[in-house]
Amino acid sequence: MVGLVTGIGLVGWGGIASIGGLIAGTLALQQRMRNGRMEREESGAETRNDAGMPSGGPGGELSPYDAYKLGIERKTAEFSAARQSTVIKIVHHDPNEYVDHDTAVDVIDVLRKAGPDARIDVILHTPGGISSATQQILHALLNHKGPKTAFVPYRAKSAGTMIALACDEIVMGPSAVLGPIDPQYSWLPAHYLAELPSEKSADRISDEMLVLSKMAKQAMKEARRFACEYVNDAHKKDGTCSLTDDLIGGGRNHDYPILPDEAKEFGLKVRTNMPEAGYGICQPPPKDEPFLIVSMFNSEDGEKIDPAKAPKLPLDRNGFRLDRDGFR
């Protein structure tokens, strides 16, 4: 998507018409590229270079995104071969990505096809997700008899932490984080919603909030039960539910970062010798659609700036111009 970032002062009001044409042309070009890619995918046709790899351009080179996907596939294959394991990737980069029911189906199918005694490595990079989908994943992991290891190169928060706790051991990057597993209800912390009637009199709480409070209280009860049920015994220091009860109701902010040393203090079976391929598998995809950096206004002194004389802004790793603060 082409983004308009104002305030850079590269062009003034007189350039709006040309900007509009440039935007329209860029969008049309991107749409043609998407249509062509969709047609190739639907037809099954694929161009390959001299090495037999898929090519994305007229010269046989891979597109940035195809090269990225190929690189992730190679790192995953290397990881699997080195560990002699079946790899499950739960990796989310986009803010709209999280553990959902499609994730649960994927994990269940991988475990179902891997065989009952297969070594399973779960690579996690996620902000969390839906409770019911997470519970399906936990149930599938609990019933898998082979060894299970969670790898957290950078972060596995909320539902991601619970999935890690379902494995026999957790390998974290030295600066990686886990997090509390308290449920969030209607985008609010369930434990605070559940306490609402004790904080305010009933005549000062709307019917809707009273209903939400009751449902949040039920969500807390269910979370404590199934978290304790599905956490791996290797992480239970005293064989009780004290670990999960603390991670659910210990008074921490939901985004509280639990680094490896603190995770060990909780009694988790954690080590920090993260394989390099683990980091590589969790790298974000390239941003292959540049932002168009323009301004609808004149410069501060009222003079128009000649685009040819405008200062050159630095490039990011994909060759796109950055704004003055270094953000695309």
CSV table of C-alpha atoms in Angstrom, one decimal:
chain,number,residue,atom,x,y,z
A,1,MET,CA,0.0,0.0,0.0
A,2,VAL,CA,1.3,3.5,-0.8
A,3,GLY,CA,1.3,5.7,2.2
A,4,LEU,CA,1.2,9.5,2.2
A,5,VAL,CA,3.5,11.1,4.8
A,6,THR,CA,3.2,14.8,5.1
A,7,GLY,CA,5.5,17.4,6.5
A,8,ILE,CA,8.7,16.4,4.7
A,9,GLY,CA,8.4,19.5,2.4
A,10,LEU,CA,9.5,17.9,-0.9
A,11,VAL,CA,6.7,19.4,-3.0
A,12,GLY,CA,4.0,22.1,-2.4
A,13,TRP,CA,0.4,22.5,-3.4
A,14,GLY,CA,1.3,22.9,-7.0
A,15,GLY,CA,2.4,19.3,-7.2
A,16,ILE,CA,-1.0,17.8,-6.1
A,17,ALA,CA,-2.1,16.9,-9.6
A,18,SER,CA,1.1,15.2,-10.5
A,19,ILE,CA,1.1,13.4,-7.1
A,20,GLY,CA,-2.4,12.1,-7.8
A,21,GLY,CA,-1.3,10.8,-11.2
A,22,LEU,CA,1.8,9.2,-9.6
A,23,ILE,CA,-0.4,7.5,-6.9
A,24,ALA,CA,-2.9,6.3,-9.5
A,25,GLY,CA,-0.2,4.9,-11.7
A,26,THR,CA,1.6,3.2,-8.7
A,27,LEU,CA,-1.7,1.6,-7.5
A,28,ALA,CA,-2.5,0.4,-11.1
A,29,LEU,CA,1.0,-1.1,-11.4
A,30,GLN,CA,0.7,-2.9,-8.1
A,31,GLN,CA,-2.8,-4.2,-9.0
A,32,ARG,CA,-1.4,-5.5,-12.4
A,33,MET,CA,1.4,-7.2,-10.4
A,34,ARG,CA,-1.0,-8.8,-8.0
A,35,ASN,CA,-3.3,-9.9,-10.8
A,36,GLY,CA,-0.4,-11.5,-12.7
A,37,ARG,CA,0.7,-13.3,-9.5
A,38,MET,CA,-2.8,-14.6,-8.9
A,39,GLU,CA,-3.1,-15.8,-12.5
A,40,ARG,CA,0.2,-17.7,-12.2
A,41,GLU,CA,-0.9,-19.2,-8.9
A,42,GLU,CA,-4.3,-20.3,-10.3
A,43,SER,CA,-2.8,-21.7,-13.5
A,44,GLY,CA,-0.1,-23.5,-11.6
A,45,ALA,CA,2.5,-22.0,-14.0
A,46,GLU,CA,5.8,-21.2,-12.5
A,47,THR,CA,9.0,-19.8,-14.0
A,48,ARG,CA,12.2,-21.2,-12.8
A,49,ASN,CA,15.8,-19.9,-13.1
A,50,ASP,CA,18.9,-21.9,-14.1
A,51,ALA,CA,19.3,-23.3,-10.7
A,52,GLY,CA,15.7,-24.7,-10.8
A,53,MET,CA,14.4,-22.3,-8.2
A,54,PRO,CA,11.2,-20.3,-8.7
A,55,SER,CA,11.9,-16.9,-10.3
A,56,GLY,CA,10.0,-13.7,-9.8
A,57,GLY,CA,11.3,-11.4,-12.5
A,58,PRO,CA,12.1,-11.2,-16.2
A,59,GLY,CA,15.8,-11.8,-15.4
A,60,GLY,CA,15.0,-15.0,-13.5
A,61,GLU,CA,15.6,-13.4,-10.1
A,62,LEU,CA,13.4,-14.1,-7.1
A,63,SER,CA,11.1,-11.4,-5.8
A,64,PRO,CA,12.0,-10.1,-2.3
A,65,TYR,CA,9.0,-11.9,-0.8
A,66,ASP,CA,9.7,-15.2,-2.7
A,67,ALA,CA,13.3,-15.0,-1.6
A,68,TYR,CA,12.2,-14.5,2.0
A,69,LYS,CA,9.8,-17.5,1.9
A,70,LEU,CA,12.5,-19.7,0.4
A,71,GLY,CA,15.0,-18.5,3.1
A,72,ILE,CA,12.5,-19.4,5.9
A,73,GLU,CA,11.8,-22.8,4.3
A,74,ARG,CA,15.6,-23.5,4.1
A,75,LYS,CA,16.2,-22.5,7.7
A,76,THR,CA,13.2,-24.6,8.9
A,77,ALA,CA,14.6,-27.6,7.0
A,78,GLU,CA,18.0,-27.1,8.5
A,79,PHE,CA,16.5,-26.7,12.0
A,80,SER,CA,14.5,-29.9,11.5
A,81,ALA,CA,17.5,-31.9,10.1
A,82,ALA,CA,19.8,-30.8,12.9
A,83,ARG,CA,17.3,-31.7,15.6
A,84,GLN,CA,15.8,-34.7,13.8
A,85,SER,CA,12.4,-33.2,14.7
A,86,THR,CA,9.1,-32.2,13.2
A,87,VAL,CA,8.9,-28.4,13.4
A,88,ILE,CA,5.7,-26.5,14.2
A,89,LYS,CA,5.9,-22.8,13.4
A,90,ILE,CA,3.6,-20.4,15.2
A,91,VAL,CA,5.1,-17.1,13.9
A,92,HIS,CA,3.1,-13.9,13.8
A,93,HIS,CA,4.4,-10.5,12.5
A,94,ASP,CA,1.4,-8.5,11.4
A,95,PRO,CA,-0.7,-6.9,14.2
A,96,ASN,CA,-3.7,-8.7,13.0
A,97,GLU,CA,-2.1,-12.1,13.3
A,98,TYR,CA,-2.5,-14.2,16.4
A,99,VAL,CA,-3.3,-17.8,17.5
A,100,ASP,CA,-6.7,-18.5,16.0
A,101,HIS,CA,-8.7,-21.6,15.0
A,102,ASP,CA,-6.8,-21.9,11.7
A,103,THR,CA,-3.6,-22.1,13.8
A,104,ALA,CA,-5.2,-24.9,15.9
A,105,VAL,CA,-6.1,-26.9,12.8
A,106,ASP,CA,-2.6,-26.6,11.4
A,107,VAL,CA,-1.0,-27.7,14.7
A,108,ILE,CA,-3.4,-30.6,15.2
A,109,ASP,CA,-2.7,-31.8,11.6
A,110,VAL,CA,1.1,-31.6,12.0
A,111,LEU,CA,0.9,-33.6,15.2
A,112,ARG,CA,-1.5,-36.1,13.7
A,113,LYS,CA,0.8,-36.8,10.8
A,114,ALA,CA,4.1,-36.7,12.7
A,115,GLY,CA,3.5,-40.0,14.5
A,116,PRO,CA,2.9,-40.6,18.2
A,117,ASP,CA,6.6,-40.7,19.2
A,118,ALA,CA,8.0,-38.0,16.9
A,119,ARG,CA,10.2,-35.3,18.4
A,120,ILE,CA,8.3,-32.0,18.2
A,121,ASP,CA,9.9,-28.5,18.1
A,122,VAL,CA,7.4,-25.6,18.4
A,123,ILE,CA,8.9,-22.3,17.3
A,124,LEU,CA,7.0,-19.5,18.8
A,125,HIS,CA,6.9,-15.8,17.9
A,126,THR,CA,3.4,-14.5,18.8
A,127,PRO,CA,1.5,-11.9,20.9
A,128,GLY,CA,-1.1,-14.5,21.9
A,129,GLY,CA,-4.5,-15.4,20.7
A,130,ILE,CA,-7.9,-16.9,21.2
A,131,SER,CA,-8.4,-19.0,24.3
A,132,SER,CA,-10.5,-21.8,22.8
A,133,ALA,CA,-8.1,-22.2,19.9
A,134,THR,CA,-5.2,-22.3,22.3
A,135,GLN,CA,-6.9,-24.9,24.4
A,136,GLN,CA,-7.2,-27.2,21.3
A,137,ILE,CA,-3.4,-26.8,20.7
A,138,LEU,CA,-2.7,-27.6,24.4
A,139,HIS,CA,-4.8,-30.7,24.3
A,140,ALA,CA,-3.1,-31.9,21.2
A,141,LEU,CA,0.4,-31.3,22.7
A,142,LEU,CA,-0.6,-33.0,26.0
A,143,ASN,CA,-1.7,-36.1,24.1
A,144,HIS,CA,1.5,-36.3,22.0
A,145,LYS,CA,3.8,-38.8,23.7
A,146,GLY,CA,7.0,-37.8,22.0
A,147,PRO,CA,9.5,-35.2,23.4
A,148,LYS,CA,8.3,-31.6,22.9
A,149,THR,CA,10.5,-28.5,23.0
A,150,ALA,CA,9.4,-24.8,22.7
A,151,PHE,CA,11.8,-22.4,21.1
A,152,VAL,CA,11.2,-18.6,21.8
A,153,PRO,CA,13.8,-16.5,20.0
A,154,TYR,CA,12.1,-13.2,20.7
A,155,ARG,CA,8.7,-13.4,22.4
A,156,ALA,CA,5.8,-15.7,23.2
A,157,LYS,CA,3.2,-13.8,25.1
A,158,SER,CA,-0.1,-14.8,26.6
A,159,ALA,CA,-1.4,-17.8,24.7
A,160,GLY,CA,2.1,-18.2,23.3
A,161,THR,CA,3.4,-18.6,26.9
A,162,MET,CA,0.8,-21.2,27.6
A,163,ILE,CA,1.8,-23.2,24.5
A,164,ALA,CA,5.5,-23.0,25.6
A,165,LEU,CA,4.4,-24.3,29.1
A,166,ALA,CA,2.8,-27.3,27.5
A,167,CYS,CA,6.2,-28.5,26.2
A,168,ASP,CA,8.8,-30.5,28.2
A,169,GLU,CA,11.3,-27.7,28.0
A,170,ILE,CA,11.6,-24.1,26.8
A,171,VAL,CA,14.6,-22.7,24.9
A,172,MET,CA,14.6,-18.9,25.0
A,173,GLY,CA,16.9,-16.3,23.4
A,174,PRO,CA,18.8,-14.5,26.1
A,175,SER,CA,16.6,-11.4,25.7
A,176,ALA,CA,13.4,-13.3,24.8
A,177,VAL,CA,10.3,-12.8,26.8
A,178,LEU,CA,7.3,-14.8,28.0
A,179,GLY,CA,4.3,-13.2,29.7
A,180,PRO,CA,1.4,-13.6,32.1
A,181,ILE,CA,-1.5,-15.8,31.0
A,182,ASP,CA,-4.4,-13.9,32.6
A,183,PRO,CA,-7.4,-13.9,30.2
A,184,GLN,CA,-8.6,-10.7,28.5
A,185,TYR,CA,-12.3,-10.3,28.2
A,186,SER,CA,-13.9,-7.8,25.8
A,187,TRP,CA,-10.4,-6.2,25.4
A,188,LEU,CA,-10.2,-5.7,29.2
A,189,PRO,CA,-8.3,-7.6,31.9
A,190,ALA,CA,-10.7,-10.3,33.1
A,191,HIS,CA,-9.5,-10.2,36.7
A,192,TYR,CA,-10.3,-6.5,36.9
A,193,LEU,CA,-13.7,-6.9,35.3
A,194,ALA,CA,-14.5,-9.7,37.7
A,195,GLU,CA,-13.7,-7.4,40.7
A,196,LEU,CA,-15.9,-4.6,39.4
A,197,PRO,CA,-19.0,-5.4,41.7
A,198,SER,CA,-16.7,-5.2,44.8
A,199,GLU,CA,-15.3,-1.8,43.7
A,200,LYS,CA,-18.6,-0.1,42.9
A,201,SER,CA,-22.2,-0.5,44.1
A,202,ALA,CA,-24.6,-2.3,41.8
A,203,ASP,CA,-26.7,0.9,41.2
A,204,ARG,CA,-23.6,2.5,39.7
A,205,ILE,CA,-22.8,-0.3,37.2
A,206,SER,CA,-24.7,-0.7,34.0
A,207,ASP,CA,-26.5,-4.0,33.2
A,208,GLU,CA,-24.0,-4.6,30.4
A,209,MET,CA,-21.0,-4.2,32.6
A,210,LEU,CA,-22.5,-6.5,35.3
A,211,VAL,CA,-23.0,-9.2,32.6
A,212,LEU,CA,-19.4,-8.7,31.4
A,213,SER,CA,-18.2,-8.9,35.0
A,214,LYS,CA,-19.9,-12.2,35.6
A,215,MET,CA,-18.6,-13.6,32.3
A,216,ALA,CA,-15.1,-12.4,33.1
A,217,LYS,CA,-15.3,-14.1,36.5
A,218,GLN,CA,-16.2,-17.3,34.7
A,219,ALA,CA,-13.4,-16.8,32.3
A,220,MET,CA,-10.9,-16.5,35.2
A,221,LYS,CA,-12.2,-19.7,36.7
A,222,GLU,CA,-11.9,-21.6,33.4
A,223,ALA,CA,-8.5,-20.2,32.7
A,224,ARG,CA,-7.1,-21.4,36.1
A,225,ARG,CA,-8.6,-24.9,35.5
A,226,PHE,CA,-7.3,-25.5,32.0
A,227,ALA,CA,-4.0,-23.8,32.5
A,228,CYS,CA,-3.1,-26.0,35.4
A,229,GLU,CA,-4.4,-29.0,33.6
A,230,TYR,CA,-2.3,-28.5,30.4
A,231,VAL,CA,1.0,-27.1,31.8
A,232,ASN,CA,3.7,-29.7,31.5
A,233,ASP,CA,4.7,-31.4,34.8
A,234,ALA,CA,8.4,-30.4,34.1
A,235,HIS,CA,7.5,-26.8,35.0
A,236,LYS,CA,5.6,-27.5,38.2
A,237,LYS,CA,8.1,-26.9,40.9
A,238,ASP,CA,5.9,-28.3,43.7
A,239,GLY,CA,3.4,-30.3,41.7
A,240,THR,CA,0.6,-27.9,42.4
A,241,CYS,CA,-1.2,-25.2,40.4
A,242,SER,CA,0.7,-22.4,42.1
A,243,LEU,CA,2.7,-21.6,38.9
A,244,THR,CA,-0.3,-21.0,36.7
A,245,ASP,CA,-2.3,-19.3,39.4
A,246,ASP,CA,0.5,-16.8,39.8
A,247,LEU,CA,0.8,-16.2,36.1
A,248,ILE,CA,-3.0,-15.6,35.9
A,249,GLY,CA,-3.6,-13.6,39.0
A,250,GLY,CA,-0.2,-12.4,40.2
A,251,GLY,CA,-1.1,-8.7,39.7
A,252,ARG,CA,1.2,-8.2,36.7
A,253,ASN,CA,0.2,-6.2,33.7
A,254,HIS,CA,-0.7,-8.5,30.8
A,255,ASP,CA,2.2,-7.2,28.8
A,256,TYR,CA,4.7,-7.7,31.6
A,257,PRO,CA,7.9,-9.2,30.1
A,258,ILE,CA,9.2,-12.4,31.8
A,259,LEU,CA,12.9,-12.7,30.8
A,260,PRO,CA,14.8,-16.1,31.1
A,261,ASP,CA,16.2,-15.5,34.6
A,262,GLU,CA,12.8,-14.7,36.0
A,263,ALA,CA,11.3,-17.6,34.1
A,264,LYS,CA,13.7,-19.9,35.9
A,265,GLU,CA,12.7,-18.3,39.2
A,266,PHE,CA,9.2,-19.3,38.4
A,267,GLY,CA,10.4,-22.9,38.2
A,268,LEU,CA,10.2,-23.2,34.5
A,269,LYS,CA,12.6,-25.6,32.8
A,270,VAL,CA,14.4,-23.0,30.6
A,271,ARG,CA,17.7,-22.8,28.8
A,272,THR,CA,19.1,-20.1,26.6
A,273,ASN,CA,21.3,-21.8,23.9
A,274,MET,CA,19.0,-20.8,21.0
A,275,PRO,CA,20.1,-22.2,17.7
A,276,GLU,CA,20.9,-19.4,15.1
A,277,ALA,CA,18.3,-20.9,12.7
A,278,GLY,CA,15.6,-20.2,15.4
A,279,TYR,CA,16.3,-16.5,15.0
A,280,GLY,CA,16.2,-16.7,11.2
A,281,ILE,CA,12.9,-18.5,11.1
A,282,CYS,CA,11.3,-15.6,13.0
A,283,GLN,CA,12.6,-12.8,10.9
A,284,PRO,CA,9.8,-10.5,9.5
A,285,PRO,CA,9.0,-10.5,5.8
A,286,PRO,CA,10.3,-7.7,3.6
A,287,LYS,CA,8.2,-4.5,3.1
A,288,ASP,CA,8.0,-4.7,-0.7
A,289,GLU,CA,5.6,-1.7,-1.1
A,290,PRO,CA,7.3,1.6,-0.5
A,291,PHE,CA,5.7,4.6,1.1
A,292,LEU,CA,5.4,7.7,-1.1
A,293,ILE,CA,6.9,10.5,0.9
A,294,VAL,CA,5.4,13.8,-0.1
A,295,SER,CA,4.0,17.0,1.4
A,296,MET,CA,0.8,18.9,0.7
A,297,PHE,CA,2.4,22.0,2.2
A,298,ASN,CA,5.2,24.5,1.5
A,299,SER,CA,8.3,24.7,3.6
A,300,GLU,CA,8.3,26.5,6.9
A,301,ASP,CA,9.6,29.7,5.4
A,302,GLY,CA,6.9,29.8,2.8
A,303,GLU,CA,9.2,29.0,-0.2
A,304,LYS,CA,8.7,26.0,-2.4
A,305,ILE,CA,11.5,23.4,-2.4
A,306,ASP,CA,12.8,22.1,-5.7
A,307,PRO,CA,12.5,18.3,-5.4
A,308,ALA,CA,15.8,17.9,-7.3
A,309,LYS,CA,17.6,20.0,-4.6
A,310,ALA,CA,15.8,18.3,-1.6
A,311,PRO,CA,18.2,16.4,0.8
A,312,LYS,CA,18.5,12.7,0.1
A,313,LEU,CA,17.0,10.6,2.8
A,314,PRO,CA,18.6,7.3,3.8
A,315,LEU,CA,17.5,4.0,2.4
A,316,ASP,CA,16.2,1.1,4.3
A,317,ARG,CA,17.4,-2.5,3.7
A,318,ASN,CA,14.9,-2.9,0.9
A,319,GLY,CA,16.1,0.2,-0.9
A,320,PHE,CA,13.2,2.5,0.1
A,321,ARG,CA,13.6,6.0,1.4
A,322,LEU,CA,13.1,6.6,5.1
A,323,ASP,CA,11.6,9.7,6.6
A,324,ARG,CA,13.6,12.0,8.8
A,325,ASP,CA,13.0,9.9,12.0
A,326,GLY,CA,14.1,6.7,10.3
A,327,PHE,CA,10.6,5.2,10.0
A,328,ARG,CA,8.9,4.2,6.8
